[in-house]
GROMACS .gro file of C-alpha atoms in nm:
model
  361
    1MET     CA    1  -0.533  -7.032  -7.024
    2ALA     CA    2  -0.326  -7.052  -6.710
    3PRO     CA    3  -0.461  -7.296  -6.450
    4SER     CA    4  -0.707  -7.180  -6.183
    5LEU     CA    5  -0.807  -6.864  -6.367
    6PRO     CA    6  -1.170  -6.756  -6.350
    7ARG     CA    7  -1.367  -6.682  -6.664
    8THR     CA    8  -1.420  -6.319  -6.567
    9MET     CA    9  -1.265  -6.065  -6.331
   10ARG     CA   10  -1.343  -5.750  -6.138
   11ALA     CA   11  -1.224  -5.440  -6.319
   12VAL     CA   12  -1.278  -5.075  -6.398
   13THR     CA   13  -1.346  -5.030  -6.769
   14TRP     CA   14  -1.367  -4.736  -7.006
   15THR     CA   15  -1.716  -4.745  -7.152
   16ALA     CA   16  -1.708  -4.463  -7.408
   17PRO     CA   17  -1.676  -4.567  -7.774
   18PRO     CA   18  -1.331  -4.500  -7.921
   19THR     CA   19  -1.467  -4.237  -8.158
   20ALA     CA   20  -1.647  -4.031  -7.891
   21LEU     CA   21  -1.527  -3.673  -7.933
   22TYR     CA   22  -1.562  -3.590  -7.564
   23SER     CA   23  -1.495  -3.848  -7.297
   24THR     CA   24  -1.366  -3.802  -6.943
   25ILE     CA   25  -1.252  -4.041  -6.677
   26GLU     CA   26  -1.540  -3.944  -6.449
   27THR     CA   27  -1.812  -3.993  -6.709
   28SER     CA   28  -1.674  -4.287  -6.905
   29THR     CA   29  -1.555  -4.543  -6.651
   30GLU     CA   30  -1.751  -4.799  -6.456
   31TYR     CA   31  -1.684  -5.085  -6.219
   32THR     CA   32  -1.781  -5.434  -6.330
   33ALA     CA   33  -1.758  -5.774  -6.164
   34SER     CA   34  -1.764  -5.958  -6.497
   35ALA     CA   35  -1.494  -5.813  -6.722
   36ALA     CA   36  -1.319  -6.041  -6.968
   37LEU     CA   37  -0.966  -6.145  -6.879
   38PRO     CA   38  -0.685  -5.992  -7.088
   39PRO     CA   39  -0.690  -6.163  -7.431
   40SER     CA   40  -0.318  -6.243  -7.412
   41SER     CA   41  -0.365  -6.426  -7.079
   42LYS     CA   42  -0.458  -6.733  -7.285
   43SER     CA   43  -0.119  -6.737  -7.456
   44LEU     CA   44   0.141  -6.507  -7.303
   45PRO     CA   45   0.361  -6.307  -7.541
   46PRO     CA   46   0.738  -6.340  -7.499
   47ASP     CA   47   0.893  -6.146  -7.211
   48SER     CA   48   0.564  -6.085  -7.032
   49ALA     CA   49   0.385  -6.195  -6.717
   50LEU     CA   50   0.026  -6.255  -6.610
   51ILE     CA   51  -0.013  -6.096  -6.269
   52ARG     CA   52  -0.288  -6.105  -6.009
   53VAL     CA   53  -0.304  -5.743  -5.901
   54ALA     CA   54  -0.288  -5.667  -5.530
   55TYR     CA   55  -0.275  -5.287  -5.543
   56ALA     CA   56  -0.267  -5.020  -5.812
   57THR     CA   57  -0.199  -4.648  -5.803
   58ILE     CA   58  -0.304  -4.377  -6.045
   59ASN     CA   59  -0.117  -4.094  -6.218
   60PRO     CA   60  -0.227  -3.802  -6.437
   61VAL     CA   61  -0.116  -3.987  -6.750
   62ASP     CA   62  -0.366  -4.261  -6.664
   63TYR     CA   63  -0.655  -4.029  -6.744
   64LYS     CA   64  -0.492  -3.780  -6.983
   65LEU     CA   65  -0.417  -4.042  -7.248
   66PRO     CA   66  -0.753  -4.227  -7.246
   67GLU     CA   67  -0.933  -3.893  -7.264
   68LEU     CA   68  -0.773  -3.839  -7.607
   69THR     CA   69  -0.993  -3.966  -7.890
   70LEU     CA   70  -0.691  -4.054  -8.106
   71TYR     CA   71  -0.541  -4.263  -7.826
   72ARG     CA   72  -0.861  -4.465  -7.784
   73ILE     CA   73  -0.886  -4.527  -8.158
   74LEU     CA   74  -0.526  -4.651  -8.168
   75ASN     CA   75  -0.581  -4.868  -7.860
   76TYR     CA   76  -0.881  -5.044  -8.009
   77SER     CA   77  -0.686  -5.105  -8.331
   78LEU     CA   78  -0.431  -5.322  -8.149
   79PRO     CA   79  -0.449  -5.699  -8.207
   80ASN     CA   80  -0.710  -5.866  -7.982
   81GLN     CA   81  -0.816  -5.530  -7.836
   82SER     CA   82  -1.114  -5.443  -8.057
   83SER     CA   83  -1.361  -5.638  -7.841
   84THR     CA   84  -1.189  -5.575  -7.506
   85PRO     CA   85  -1.273  -5.264  -7.300
   86LEU     CA   86  -0.986  -5.034  -7.216
   87ILE     CA   87  -0.882  -5.073  -6.851
   88PRO     CA   88  -0.702  -4.767  -6.709
   89ALA     CA   89  -0.386  -4.734  -6.496
   90GLY     CA   90  -0.046  -4.896  -6.517
   91ASP     CA   91   0.129  -4.894  -6.177
   92TYR     CA   92   0.073  -5.219  -5.988
   93SER     CA   93   0.195  -5.471  -5.735
   94GLY     CA   94   0.084  -5.832  -5.728
   95THR     CA   95   0.164  -6.201  -5.765
   96VAL     CA   96   0.289  -6.372  -6.078
   97ILE     CA   97   0.046  -6.634  -6.211
   98GLU     CA   98   0.241  -6.720  -6.525
   99SER     CA   99   0.557  -6.578  -6.682
  100THR     CA  100   0.770  -6.588  -6.995
  101ILE     CA  101   1.029  -6.355  -6.837
  102HIS     CA  102   1.365  -6.508  -6.746
  103GLY     CA  103   1.408  -6.506  -6.368
  104ILE     CA  104   1.042  -6.428  -6.292
  105VAL     CA  105   0.839  -6.732  -6.188
  106THR     CA  106   0.491  -6.822  -6.067
  107GLY     CA  107   0.435  -6.703  -5.710
  108ASP     CA  108   0.684  -6.415  -5.719
  109LYS     CA  109   0.569  -6.094  -5.553
  110VAL     CA  110   0.634  -5.820  -5.808
  111PHE     CA  111   0.568  -5.455  -5.890
  112GLY     CA  112   0.620  -5.226  -6.184
  113ARG     CA  113   0.435  -5.060  -6.466
  114SER     CA  114   0.211  -5.175  -6.750
  115ASP     CA  115   0.294  -4.915  -7.011
  116PRO     CA  116   0.053  -4.754  -7.255
  117PRO     CA  117  -0.123  -4.838  -7.472
  118TYR     CA  118  -0.203  -5.153  -7.272
  119PHE     CA  119  -0.242  -5.021  -6.914
  120GLY     CA  120  -0.484  -5.263  -6.735
  121ALA     CA  121  -0.384  -5.234  -6.367
  122LEU     CA  122  -0.736  -5.154  -6.242
  123ALA     CA  123  -0.835  -5.518  -6.272
  124GLU     CA  124  -0.776  -5.843  -6.089
  125TYR     CA  125  -0.547  -5.968  -6.366
  126VAL     CA  126  -0.311  -5.783  -6.598
  127VAL     CA  127  -0.061  -5.896  -6.860
  128VAL     CA  128   0.253  -5.684  -6.826
  129ARG     CA  129   0.490  -5.661  -7.121
  130GLY     CA  130   0.845  -5.531  -7.130
  131GLY     CA  131   1.023  -5.802  -6.934
  132ARG     CA  132   1.228  -5.714  -6.629
  133ASN     CA  133   1.207  -5.344  -6.705
  134ASN     CA  134   0.840  -5.353  -6.605
  135VAL     CA  135   0.822  -5.656  -6.374
  136VAL     CA  136   1.047  -5.635  -6.067
  137LYS     CA  137   1.057  -5.849  -5.754
  138VAL     CA  138   0.943  -5.683  -5.432
  139PRO     CA  139   1.229  -5.697  -5.179
  140GLU     CA  140   1.178  -5.831  -4.829
  141GLY     CA  141   1.058  -5.564  -4.591
  142VAL     CA  142   0.858  -5.369  -4.850
  143GLN     CA  143   0.480  -5.374  -4.831
  144MET     CA  144   0.291  -5.453  -5.149
  145ARG     CA  145   0.085  -5.138  -5.101
  146ASP     CA  146   0.400  -4.925  -5.093
  147ALA     CA  147   0.556  -5.106  -5.389
  148CYS     CA  148   0.270  -5.017  -5.622
  149THR     CA  149   0.337  -4.644  -5.576
  150ILE     CA  150   0.689  -4.655  -5.721
  151GLY     CA  151   0.589  -4.685  -6.089
  152VAL     CA  152   0.557  -4.354  -6.269
  153ALA     CA  153   0.611  -4.118  -5.975
  154GLY     CA  154   0.918  -4.280  -5.820
  155LEU     CA  155   1.095  -4.359  -6.144
  156THR     CA  156   1.022  -4.016  -6.292
  157ALA     CA  157   1.166  -3.848  -5.983
  158LEU     CA  158   1.481  -4.061  -6.000
  159GLN     CA  159   1.534  -4.005  -6.372
  160CYS     CA  160   1.488  -3.629  -6.335
  161LEU     CA  161   1.750  -3.617  -6.062
  162GLU     CA  162   1.990  -3.822  -6.271
  163THR     CA  163   1.984  -3.572  -6.559
  164MET     CA  164   2.230  -3.348  -6.376
  165SER     CA  165   2.485  -3.371  -6.099
  166GLY     CA  166   2.530  -3.098  -5.844
  167LYS     CA  167   2.461  -2.984  -5.490
  168ARG     CA  168   2.143  -2.773  -5.505
  169VAL     CA  169   1.810  -2.882  -5.653
  170LEU     CA  170   1.470  -2.714  -5.663
  171ILE     CA  171   1.162  -2.938  -5.671
  172ASN     CA  172   0.859  -2.738  -5.781
  173GLY     CA  173   0.547  -2.912  -5.654
  174ALA     CA  174   0.709  -3.104  -5.371
  175SER     CA  175   0.392  -3.231  -5.203
  176GLY     CA  176   0.244  -3.432  -5.492
  177GLY     CA  177   0.313  -3.788  -5.601
  178THR     CA  178   0.636  -3.724  -5.792
  179GLY     CA  179   0.745  -3.440  -5.565
  180THR     CA  180   0.727  -3.644  -5.244
  181PHE     CA  181   0.946  -3.909  -5.404
  182GLY     CA  182   1.173  -3.640  -5.549
  183VAL     CA  183   1.259  -3.477  -5.216
  184GLN     CA  184   1.343  -3.810  -5.053
  185ILE     CA  185   1.530  -3.957  -5.350
  186ALA     CA  186   1.735  -3.637  -5.382
  187LYS     CA  187   1.853  -3.680  -5.023
  188ALA     CA  188   1.920  -4.051  -5.082
  189LEU     CA  189   2.134  -3.958  -5.384
  190GLY     CA  190   2.334  -3.710  -5.178
  191TRP     CA  191   2.205  -3.372  -5.298
  192GLU     CA  192   2.316  -3.131  -5.026
  193ASP     CA  193   2.048  -2.862  -5.053
  194VAL     CA  194   1.699  -2.972  -5.156
  195VAL     CA  195   1.439  -2.695  -5.178
  196GLY     CA  196   1.072  -2.766  -5.244
  197THR     CA  197   0.775  -2.547  -5.331
  198CYS     CA  198   0.423  -2.609  -5.204
  199SER     CA  199   0.113  -2.439  -5.062
  200THR     CA  200   0.090  -2.308  -4.707
  201ARG     CA  201  -0.080  -2.616  -4.565
  202ASN     CA  202   0.199  -2.843  -4.691
  203VAL     CA  203   0.506  -2.650  -4.571
  204GLY     CA  204   0.558  -2.858  -4.256
  205PHE     CA  205   0.480  -3.176  -4.446
  206VAL     CA  206   0.749  -3.109  -4.710
  207GLU     CA  207   1.001  -3.019  -4.440
  208GLY     CA  208   0.920  -3.354  -4.280
  209LEU     CA  209   1.015  -3.531  -4.603
  210GLY     CA  210   1.369  -3.398  -4.560
  211ALA     CA  211   1.364  -3.074  -4.761
  212ASP     CA  212   1.632  -2.829  -4.653
  213GLY     CA  213   1.416  -2.534  -4.752
  214VAL     CA  214   1.055  -2.473  -4.855
  215VAL     CA  215   0.900  -2.189  -5.057
  216ASP     CA  216   0.530  -2.123  -4.997
  217TYR     CA  217   0.392  -2.008  -5.332
  218ARG     CA  218   0.070  -1.894  -5.166
  219THR     CA  219   0.239  -1.625  -4.958
  220GLU     CA  220   0.546  -1.542  -5.168
  221ASP     CA  221   0.605  -1.458  -5.532
  222LEU     CA  222   0.786  -1.768  -5.651
  223VAL     CA  223   1.039  -1.606  -5.886
  224THR     CA  224   1.117  -1.320  -5.646
  225GLU     CA  225   1.176  -1.556  -5.354
  226LEU     CA  226   1.390  -1.791  -5.563
  227LYS     CA  227   1.607  -1.500  -5.676
  228ARG     CA  228   1.650  -1.398  -5.312
  229ARG     CA  229   1.752  -1.751  -5.221
  230GLY     CA  230   1.988  -1.763  -5.518
  231TRP     CA  231   2.174  -1.456  -5.396
  232GLU     CA  232   2.177  -1.571  -5.033
  233TYR     CA  233   2.251  -1.943  -5.065
  234GLY     CA  234   2.377  -1.992  -5.419
  235GLU     CA  235   2.215  -2.082  -5.749
  236PHE     CA  236   2.047  -2.413  -5.822
  237ASP     CA  237   2.215  -2.673  -6.040
  238LEU     CA  238   1.884  -2.836  -6.131
  239MET     CA  239   1.518  -2.735  -6.126
  240ILE     CA  240   1.249  -3.003  -6.156
  241ASP     CA  241   0.904  -2.871  -6.246
  242ASN     CA  242   0.626  -3.112  -6.149
  243VAL     CA  243   0.339  -2.866  -6.198
  244ASP     CA  244   0.411  -2.683  -6.526
  245SER     CA  245   0.529  -2.340  -6.407
  246PRO     CA  246   0.724  -2.204  -6.707
  247GLU     CA  247   0.769  -1.868  -6.532
  248ILE     CA  248   1.039  -2.019  -6.312
  249PHE     CA  249   1.239  -2.104  -6.624
  250TRP     CA  250   1.194  -1.766  -6.793
  251GLY     CA  251   1.274  -1.588  -6.467
  252SER     CA  252   1.560  -1.819  -6.367
  253GLU     CA  253   1.847  -1.576  -6.419
  254GLY     CA  254   1.987  -1.529  -6.071
  255PHE     CA  255   1.879  -1.861  -5.923
  256LEU     CA  256   1.962  -2.128  -6.188
  257ARG     CA  257   2.333  -2.140  -6.253
  258ARG     CA  258   2.493  -2.105  -6.593
  259GLY     CA  259   2.499  -2.453  -6.744
  260GLY     CA  260   2.225  -2.571  -6.508
  261LYS     CA  261   1.912  -2.751  -6.618
  262TYR     CA  262   1.536  -2.705  -6.597
  263VAL     CA  263   1.339  -3.029  -6.637
  264THR     CA  264   0.962  -3.035  -6.666
  265ILE     CA  265   0.742  -3.343  -6.645
  266ALA     CA  266   0.405  -3.167  -6.639
  267GLY     CA  267   0.165  -3.034  -6.899
  268ASN     CA  268  -0.134  -3.150  -7.095
  269VAL     CA  269  -0.109  -3.331  -7.426
  270SER     CA  270  -0.204  -3.025  -7.631
  271LEU     CA  271  -0.082  -2.794  -7.905
  272ALA     CA  272  -0.051  -2.508  -7.657
  273PHE     CA  273   0.177  -2.708  -7.427
  274GLY     CA  274   0.385  -2.825  -7.724
  275MET     CA  275   0.436  -2.467  -7.842
  276ARG     CA  276   0.525  -2.348  -7.492
  277LEU     CA  277   0.774  -2.630  -7.447
  278GLY     CA  278   0.925  -2.560  -7.788
  279GLN     CA  279   0.983  -2.199  -7.688
  280MET     CA  280   1.169  -2.307  -7.373
  281LEU     CA  281   1.376  -2.562  -7.564
  282TYR     CA  282   1.482  -2.344  -7.856
  283LEU     CA  283   1.433  -1.969  -7.803
  284PRO     CA  284   1.722  -1.935  -7.552
  285LYS     CA  285   1.952  -2.111  -7.800
  286TRP     CA  286   1.848  -1.883  -8.084
  287LEU     CA  287   1.813  -1.552  -7.900
  288GLY     CA  288   2.042  -1.597  -7.601
  289GLY     CA  289   1.970  -1.462  -7.252
  290ILE     CA  290   1.906  -1.774  -7.044
  291GLU     CA  291   2.227  -1.969  -6.997
  292ALA     CA  292   2.062  -2.294  -6.886
  293ALA     CA  293   1.906  -2.586  -7.067
  294ALA     CA  294   1.537  -2.680  -7.065
  295SER     CA  295   1.413  -3.032  -7.127
  296PHE     CA  296   1.100  -3.243  -7.103
  297LEU     CA  297   1.151  -3.576  -6.931
  298ARG     CA  298   0.968  -3.872  -7.074
  299ARG     CA  299   0.997  -4.155  -6.824
  300ARG     CA  300   1.157  -4.469  -6.966
  301SER     CA  301   1.102  -4.818  -6.828
  302ASP     CA  302   1.394  -4.924  -6.613
  303GLY     CA  303   1.386  -5.229  -6.388
  304ASP     CA  304   1.714  -5.132  -6.222
  305GLY     CA  305   1.566  -4.794  -6.131
  306PHE     CA  306   1.254  -4.959  -5.988
  307ALA     CA  307   1.469  -5.196  -5.783
  308ARG     CA  308   1.689  -4.915  -5.657
  309ILE     CA  309   1.391  -4.722  -5.521
  310ALA     CA  310   1.243  -5.036  -5.365
  311ASP     CA  311   1.573  -5.100  -5.189
  312TRP     CA  312   1.572  -4.745  -5.050
  313ILE     CA  313   1.223  -4.812  -4.916
  314ALA     CA  314   1.343  -5.134  -4.753
  315GLU     CA  315   1.634  -4.942  -4.597
  316GLY     CA  316   1.405  -4.668  -4.466
  317LYS     CA  317   1.563  -4.395  -4.680
  318VAL     CA  318   1.245  -4.339  -4.881
  319LYS     CA  319   0.888  -4.373  -4.754
  320PRO     CA  320   0.601  -4.362  -5.003
  321VAL     CA  321   0.337  -4.109  -4.904
  322ILE     CA  322  -0.012  -4.254  -4.943
  323ALA     CA  323  -0.288  -3.997  -4.909
  324ARG     CA  324  -0.573  -4.246  -4.921
  325GLU     CA  325  -0.659  -4.604  -5.012
  326TYR     CA  326  -0.969  -4.669  -5.224
  327LYS     CA  327  -1.163  -4.982  -5.310
  328LEU     CA  328  -1.164  -5.086  -5.675
  329GLU     CA  329  -1.531  -4.985  -5.689
  330GLU     CA  330  -1.425  -4.633  -5.586
  331ALA     CA  331  -1.175  -4.578  -5.869
  332ARG     CA  332  -1.381  -4.302  -6.029
  333GLU     CA  333  -1.377  -4.112  -5.699
  334ALA     CA  334  -0.999  -4.156  -5.683
  335PHE     CA  335  -0.955  -4.009  -6.032
  336LEU     CA  336  -1.169  -3.709  -5.940
  337ALA     CA  337  -0.948  -3.649  -5.635
  338LEU     CA  338  -0.635  -3.677  -5.851
  339LYS     CA  339  -0.775  -3.430  -6.103
  340SER     CA  340  -0.832  -3.176  -5.828
  341GLY     CA  341  -0.456  -3.124  -5.801
  342ARG     CA  342  -0.472  -3.116  -5.422
  343VAL     CA  343  -0.355  -3.466  -5.339
  344ARG     CA  344  -0.066  -3.501  -5.095
  345GLY     CA  345   0.140  -3.796  -5.218
  346LYS     CA  346  -0.023  -4.095  -5.389
  347LEU     CA  347  -0.370  -4.247  -5.416
  348VAL     CA  348  -0.375  -4.626  -5.389
  349ILE     CA  349  -0.650  -4.858  -5.508
  350LYS     CA  350  -0.687  -5.194  -5.339
  351VAL     CA  351  -0.769  -5.448  -5.608
  352SER     CA  352  -0.723  -5.797  -5.462
  353GLY     CA  353  -0.509  -5.700  -5.165
  354GLU     CA  354  -0.239  -5.938  -5.049
  355GLU     CA  355  -0.031  -6.023  -4.749
  356ASN     CA  356   0.260  -5.787  -4.709
  357ASN     CA  357   0.597  -5.906  -4.832
  358ILE     CA  358   0.759  -5.863  -4.489
  359GLU     CA  359   0.995  -6.125  -4.353
  360ARG     CA  360   0.865  -6.286  -4.037
  361ASN     CA  361   1.079  -6.434  -3.761
   0.00000   0.00000   0.00000
């Protein structure tokens, strides 16, 4: 075991047995001050790092996967995991305690993502695998609290925007975690006309992020208004759907250009969603009609992408939107807020908390 490590740690653990047919994040998690340290902290695997977590942030995938019985069964079947409670969440920032990653050393301030099935960020210590794709140094001028938010939301937004080049992009669901990053990253990448959708209360907020136009889906029919904008301003090259609104794909003739792309990141892990996605992917190819491509983006780990976003934050081009900070003991409350679908930006959980990584004169 690495030097100076305690025998136990503070953590949020999933208490339901792996075979429980019905288990939710709000009924099956609890805070403990005496969780076991990650089993692999005693002998780090290659290309991994033991990190003392400063801050974590949560995403829908962090509860959608553990709520699946099959996922929990597979997780507990991993080596050394059978006697270790599942610890949710993957996005983190913190300090390296020990590392087998080239170029990452003890004391480095880092951020990134602990991918499923391991997760583990809602704890004082986490072992992050995946090398420099998942463990990235925090640049000077970036707060640790901000760095933890980049993970899933920031990288997903960047990778969606990189699927297509063009001038006009629609970001459906522009006020949430991925959407707030998407609007700002689109402007940083040079998209000329960035249009976001949101509810009435968030219109001014999304405009403040840098959106060139905003559609209020509470007061306007989304497809009708997008068609009007398509005729008046020109069709979109890319549509990014953060909230699973397939009607904007099926109704896209007139506002998504021929050869354009619709990318969705949302949807539950279910047969119904799979069938709906399959229809969007293949029916237009078989039957014709919609002359644009649909795709589902599965975020891939990418250290260069993480670093790029962190640099934009340091330069002031992107500013993470943090709706609220919770204590580790309040993680269940944070998940309930996330599930409500009404969060503006990101929810951050303070685990250990650390001094900001800001250069001092």
